[in-house]
Amino acid sequence: MGDIGTAKEFLRNISYFRLQGFWWEFHIDKENHKFRAGIRFETIINLYTFDSKFRLILFDALERIEVAIRTKLVYYLSIELGQWWIENESNFYSKEFHQESLSEIDKELSRTKEIFIKSHYRKYGDNYRPPAYKTLEIVSFGCLSKLYSNLNHTIKAKDRIAKEFNLPNHHFLRSWLKTFNIVRNIITHHSRIWNRNIDSPPRLLYKTEYDFIDSPKNENSMYHCMSYILYILNKVSAGHGIKERIIILIEDSDFINLTEMGIPDDWRDQNIWK
């Protein structure tokens, strides 16, 4: 156990149930709660701390991607369709999903404290939603993802935006945004992330002129996901430093089972991680 006092103090702030997700892999007998030899409470704390630091790095990365997708949706779609393109249901494949998005947007608009939104309604009245360049500043990442995915395929900007992220077409970006939103939600709920398998992995990118990774064995793995996040960042956020922060964190944490994260032995030889 190590220092019992330290363990008690830790458990006053981090619940026993919350920690369970971090010690399962150390069990040799889960039913009787027997651990492998040499496993101490400090080992669990170290893993918990690693996960917390890893979440913060990924959140920083996803925040940069979120800002970029907001910007590109506003710019390219407003040029092609006008600044009230969100209002026009003819721009969207599913009218039902479009109405759901509008309902979600209205909820966000009604509860936001942003001065520029309140100023808009004071000037134009409650019946006039703000144009896209204002509205998309306050909606969730999930709403952004749904709006983009539901755009009609005939809209040229849909593929243009995907290419802005070094992706072949909108099918890839739609898939990647869905995955990134899942990861972001896990992070914002402060849930365990380090060895999480993602139920909806991003669409595999087999060929690219840019540095990437070989096709991973486990496309649901966190290694797969963090590599895709890094791929997008390299396009939209020059000098982001995310790669270096992830590498340092992993290399300084020799207690981490890289296989649990889906990280191959040669990961530092993969082009995107060199």
Short mmCIF file of C-alpha atoms in Angstrom, two decimals:
data_model
loop_
_atom_site.label_atom_id
_atom_site.label_comp_id
_atom_site.label_asym_id
_atom_site.label_seq_id
_atom_site.Cartn_x
_atom_site.Cartn_y
_atom_site.Cartn_z
CA MET A 1 0.00 0.00 0.00
CA GLY A 2 2.84 2.40 0.77
CA ASP A 3 1.96 5.52 2.76
CA ILE A 4 -1.53 4.86 4.18
CA GLY A 5 -1.92 8.52 5.11
CA THR A 6 -1.32 9.56 1.51
CA ALA A 7 -3.84 7.01 0.29
CA LYS A 8 -6.50 8.23 2.71
CA GLU A 9 -5.94 11.85 1.72
CA PHE A 10 -6.15 10.98 -1.97
CA LEU A 11 -9.41 9.08 -1.48
CA ARG A 12 -10.96 12.05 0.30
CA ASN A 13 -10.88 13.90 -3.01
CA ILE A 14 -10.93 11.14 -5.65
CA SER A 15 -13.60 8.49 -5.10
CA TYR A 16 -12.82 4.79 -4.78
CA PHE A 17 -15.28 4.05 -7.59
CA ARG A 18 -13.57 6.54 -9.90
CA LEU A 19 -10.19 4.92 -9.31
CA GLN A 20 -11.49 1.44 -10.16
CA GLY A 21 -11.06 2.10 -13.87
CA PHE A 22 -7.35 2.65 -13.29
CA TRP A 23 -6.46 -0.48 -11.37
CA TRP A 24 -8.29 -3.22 -13.30
CA GLU A 25 -5.32 -4.00 -15.49
CA PHE A 26 -3.15 -4.62 -12.41
CA HIS A 27 -5.43 -7.37 -11.05
CA ILE A 28 -4.56 -11.05 -11.09
CA ASP A 29 -7.86 -11.87 -9.36
CA LYS A 30 -10.55 -9.24 -9.92
CA GLU A 31 -13.19 -11.02 -7.82
CA ASN A 32 -10.99 -11.08 -4.72
CA HIS A 33 -9.18 -7.83 -5.55
CA LYS A 34 -5.71 -9.35 -5.68
CA PHE A 35 -3.03 -7.37 -7.50
CA ARG A 36 0.16 -8.29 -9.27
CA ALA A 37 3.27 -8.32 -7.13
CA GLY A 38 4.89 -4.92 -6.72
CA ILE A 39 1.74 -2.89 -7.43
CA ARG A 40 1.37 -0.09 -4.88
CA PHE A 41 -1.26 2.57 -4.36
CA GLU A 42 1.26 5.04 -5.75
CA THR A 43 1.18 3.09 -9.02
CA ILE A 44 -2.55 3.79 -9.32
CA ILE A 45 -2.05 7.45 -8.45
CA ASN A 46 0.66 7.74 -11.10
CA LEU A 47 -1.63 6.23 -13.73
CA TYR A 48 -4.48 8.52 -12.68
CA THR A 49 -2.19 11.54 -12.90
CA PHE A 50 -0.93 10.44 -16.32
CA ASP A 51 -4.51 10.17 -17.56
CA SER A 52 -5.30 13.65 -16.26
CA LYS A 53 -2.29 15.18 -18.02
CA PHE A 54 -3.06 13.28 -21.22
CA ARG A 55 -6.65 14.57 -21.17
CA LEU A 56 -5.46 18.16 -20.84
CA ILE A 57 -3.13 17.80 -23.82
CA LEU A 58 -5.87 16.30 -25.98
CA PHE A 59 -8.32 18.99 -24.88
CA ASP A 60 -5.85 21.66 -25.93
CA ALA A 61 -5.49 19.94 -29.30
CA LEU A 62 -9.22 19.56 -29.86
CA GLU A 63 -9.85 23.18 -28.89
CA ARG A 64 -7.56 24.29 -31.73
CA ILE A 65 -9.37 21.99 -34.17
CA GLU A 66 -12.74 23.27 -32.97
CA VAL A 67 -11.77 26.88 -33.59
CA ALA A 68 -10.53 25.95 -37.07
CA ILE A 69 -13.72 24.12 -38.02
CA ARG A 70 -15.86 27.05 -36.82
CA THR A 71 -13.79 29.43 -38.91
CA LYS A 72 -13.87 27.35 -42.08
CA LEU A 73 -17.59 26.59 -41.86
CA VAL A 74 -18.37 30.28 -41.56
CA TYR A 75 -15.96 31.39 -44.28
CA TYR A 76 -16.51 28.89 -47.08
CA LEU A 77 -20.22 28.27 -46.57
CA SER A 78 -21.07 31.95 -46.18
CA ILE A 79 -19.21 32.77 -49.40
CA GLU A 80 -21.09 30.09 -51.32
CA LEU A 81 -24.51 30.24 -49.63
CA GLY A 82 -24.74 33.56 -47.82
CA GLN A 83 -24.40 34.39 -44.15
CA TRP A 84 -27.80 32.90 -43.22
CA TRP A 85 -27.09 29.49 -44.76
CA ILE A 86 -27.97 27.75 -41.49
CA GLU A 87 -31.59 28.91 -41.82
CA ASN A 88 -32.16 27.47 -45.29
CA GLU A 89 -33.31 23.85 -45.09
CA SER A 90 -32.58 23.35 -48.80
CA ASN A 91 -28.88 23.40 -47.89
CA PHE A 92 -29.30 20.22 -45.85
CA TYR A 93 -29.82 16.59 -46.72
CA SER A 94 -32.16 15.68 -43.86
CA LYS A 95 -34.85 18.23 -43.04
CA GLU A 96 -35.51 16.43 -39.75
CA PHE A 97 -31.87 16.69 -38.65
CA HIS A 98 -31.83 20.31 -39.78
CA GLN A 99 -34.77 21.10 -37.51
CA GLU A 100 -33.06 19.30 -34.64
CA SER A 101 -29.94 21.40 -35.22
CA LEU A 102 -32.00 24.61 -35.25
CA SER A 103 -33.64 23.60 -31.97
CA GLU A 104 -30.24 22.95 -30.43
CA ILE A 105 -28.95 26.27 -31.75
CA ASP A 106 -31.96 28.13 -30.33
CA LYS A 107 -31.30 26.61 -26.90
CA GLU A 108 -27.68 27.74 -27.05
CA LEU A 109 -28.69 31.22 -28.19
CA SER A 110 -31.26 31.57 -25.41
CA ARG A 111 -28.85 30.72 -22.60
CA THR A 112 -25.63 32.31 -23.82
CA LYS A 113 -24.23 35.28 -21.92
CA GLU A 114 -22.22 36.53 -24.89
CA ILE A 115 -22.70 40.27 -25.35
CA PHE A 116 -22.61 40.09 -29.16
CA ILE A 117 -25.62 37.74 -29.18
CA LYS A 118 -27.63 39.84 -26.71
CA SER A 119 -26.78 42.95 -28.73
CA HIS A 120 -28.03 41.26 -31.91
CA TYR A 121 -31.42 40.47 -30.38
CA ARG A 122 -31.78 43.96 -28.93
CA LYS A 123 -31.20 45.43 -32.38
CA TYR A 124 -33.14 42.99 -34.58
CA GLY A 125 -35.65 41.35 -32.24
CA ASP A 126 -36.05 37.83 -30.89
CA ASN A 127 -37.43 36.39 -34.13
CA TYR A 128 -34.21 36.87 -36.11
CA ARG A 129 -31.39 34.47 -35.46
CA PRO A 130 -27.88 35.89 -35.79
CA PRO A 131 -25.94 35.18 -39.00
CA ALA A 132 -23.61 32.20 -39.14
CA TYR A 133 -20.46 34.11 -38.17
CA LYS A 134 -22.08 34.95 -34.82
CA THR A 135 -24.12 31.79 -34.26
CA LEU A 136 -21.28 29.34 -34.82
CA GLU A 137 -19.22 31.02 -32.12
CA ILE A 138 -21.56 29.76 -29.40
CA VAL A 139 -22.78 26.33 -30.54
CA SER A 140 -21.21 23.09 -29.33
CA PHE A 141 -18.63 21.01 -31.17
CA GLY A 142 -21.30 18.35 -31.57
CA CYS A 143 -23.64 20.81 -33.25
CA LEU A 144 -20.88 21.91 -35.62
CA SER A 145 -20.25 18.28 -36.53
CA LYS A 146 -23.95 17.62 -37.18
CA LEU A 147 -24.38 20.74 -39.30
CA TYR A 148 -21.42 19.83 -41.48
CA SER A 149 -22.43 16.18 -41.83
CA ASN A 150 -25.97 17.11 -42.87
CA LEU A 151 -24.94 19.55 -45.60
CA ASN A 152 -26.00 18.57 -49.09
CA HIS A 153 -23.21 16.86 -50.99
CA THR A 154 -23.78 19.21 -53.92
CA ILE A 155 -22.46 22.12 -51.88
CA LYS A 156 -18.93 22.70 -53.13
CA ALA A 157 -17.71 24.11 -49.85
CA LYS A 158 -18.32 20.77 -48.13
CA ASP A 159 -15.39 19.11 -49.90
CA ARG A 160 -13.40 22.34 -49.91
CA ILE A 161 -13.50 22.45 -46.11
CA ALA A 162 -12.37 18.80 -45.91
CA LYS A 163 -9.40 19.58 -48.14
CA GLU A 164 -8.48 22.45 -45.82
CA PHE A 165 -7.78 19.73 -43.25
CA ASN A 166 -5.71 17.65 -45.71
CA LEU A 167 -8.55 15.16 -46.15
CA PRO A 168 -9.70 13.81 -49.54
CA ASN A 169 -13.40 14.67 -49.21
CA HIS A 170 -16.29 15.34 -46.85
CA HIS A 171 -16.82 11.65 -46.02
CA PHE A 172 -13.52 11.64 -44.12
CA LEU A 173 -14.06 14.93 -42.30
CA ARG A 174 -17.58 13.93 -41.26
CA SER A 175 -16.21 10.71 -39.75
CA TRP A 176 -13.28 12.41 -38.04
CA LEU A 177 -15.43 15.16 -36.52
CA LYS A 178 -17.77 12.54 -35.07
CA THR A 179 -14.83 10.76 -33.43
CA PHE A 180 -13.29 13.98 -32.15
CA ASN A 181 -16.61 14.97 -30.61
CA ILE A 182 -16.82 11.63 -28.78
CA VAL A 183 -13.30 12.09 -27.41
CA ARG A 184 -14.03 15.69 -26.44
CA ASN A 185 -17.13 14.62 -24.51
CA ILE A 186 -15.14 11.97 -22.65
CA ILE A 187 -12.57 14.59 -21.72
CA THR A 188 -15.08 17.23 -20.58
CA HIS A 189 -16.67 14.66 -18.26
CA HIS A 190 -13.19 14.00 -16.81
CA SER A 191 -13.50 10.33 -17.66
CA ARG A 192 -10.62 7.90 -18.14
CA ILE A 193 -9.13 8.33 -21.63
CA TRP A 194 -5.62 6.85 -21.79
CA ASN A 195 -6.58 3.29 -22.84
CA ARG A 196 -10.10 4.00 -24.08
CA ASN A 197 -11.34 2.25 -27.21
CA ILE A 198 -13.46 4.59 -29.32
CA ASP A 199 -16.71 3.03 -30.53
CA SER A 200 -16.80 5.19 -33.65
CA PRO A 201 -13.23 5.35 -34.99
CA PRO A 202 -12.34 7.82 -37.74
CA ARG A 203 -12.43 6.65 -41.33
CA LEU A 204 -9.07 5.14 -42.24
CA LEU A 205 -6.79 7.35 -44.28
CA TYR A 206 -4.72 4.97 -46.37
CA LYS A 207 -2.93 7.30 -48.73
CA THR A 208 -1.73 10.82 -48.15
CA GLU A 209 1.09 13.00 -49.37
CA TYR A 210 1.56 14.16 -45.78
CA ASP A 211 3.33 12.42 -42.91
CA PHE A 212 1.05 9.94 -41.18
CA ILE A 213 1.08 6.42 -39.69
CA ASP A 214 0.87 2.92 -41.06
CA SER A 215 -2.60 1.39 -40.86
CA PRO A 216 -2.94 0.49 -37.16
CA LYS A 217 -3.96 -2.97 -36.00
CA ASN A 218 -6.59 -1.56 -33.67
CA GLU A 219 -8.33 1.35 -35.34
CA ASN A 220 -10.42 1.95 -32.19
CA SER A 221 -7.34 2.59 -30.06
CA MET A 222 -6.29 5.85 -28.47
CA TYR A 223 -3.04 5.76 -30.47
CA HIS A 224 -5.07 5.75 -33.65
CA CYS A 225 -7.19 8.66 -32.43
CA MET A 226 -4.33 10.82 -31.13
CA SER A 227 -2.46 10.31 -34.41
CA TYR A 228 -5.47 11.59 -36.36
CA ILE A 229 -5.76 14.58 -34.06
CA LEU A 230 -2.08 15.34 -34.63
CA TYR A 231 -2.53 15.01 -38.40
CA ILE A 232 -5.22 17.71 -38.39
CA LEU A 233 -3.26 19.95 -36.03
CA ASN A 234 -0.24 19.92 -38.30
CA LYS A 235 -2.40 21.64 -40.91
CA VAL A 236 -4.37 24.14 -38.84
CA SER A 237 -2.11 25.08 -35.90
CA ALA A 238 1.52 25.64 -36.79
CA GLY A 239 3.94 25.33 -33.88
CA HIS A 240 1.30 23.71 -31.65
CA GLY A 241 3.79 21.60 -29.68
CA ILE A 242 1.22 18.87 -29.00
CA LYS A 243 3.38 16.09 -30.42
CA GLU A 244 6.30 16.98 -28.19
CA ARG A 245 4.07 17.17 -25.10
CA ILE A 246 2.57 13.73 -25.78
CA ILE A 247 5.97 12.16 -26.43
CA ILE A 248 7.49 13.62 -23.27
CA LEU A 249 4.51 12.53 -21.16
CA ILE A 250 4.62 8.96 -22.45
CA GLU A 251 8.40 8.61 -22.26
CA ASP A 252 8.41 9.97 -18.70
CA SER A 253 5.76 7.43 -17.67
CA ASP A 254 7.50 4.06 -17.83
CA PHE A 255 4.65 2.46 -15.86
CA ILE A 256 2.31 2.87 -18.85
CA ASN A 257 1.42 -0.24 -20.84
CA LEU A 258 1.71 1.10 -24.39
CA THR A 259 -0.14 -1.90 -25.77
CA GLU A 260 -3.20 -0.81 -23.80
CA MET A 261 -3.16 2.44 -25.77
CA GLY A 262 -2.66 0.60 -29.06
CA ILE A 263 0.80 2.12 -29.42
CA PRO A 264 3.13 -0.08 -31.53
CA ASP A 265 6.77 -0.64 -30.60
CA ASP A 266 7.93 1.40 -33.59
CA TRP A 267 5.60 4.34 -33.01
CA ARG A 268 8.47 6.85 -32.88
CA ASP A 269 9.52 5.64 -36.34
CA GLN A 270 6.10 6.46 -37.81
CA ASN A 271 6.36 9.55 -39.98
CA ILE A 272 3.95 11.69 -38.00
CA TRP A 273 5.67 10.91 -34.68
CA LYS A 274 9.28 11.32 -35.79
#
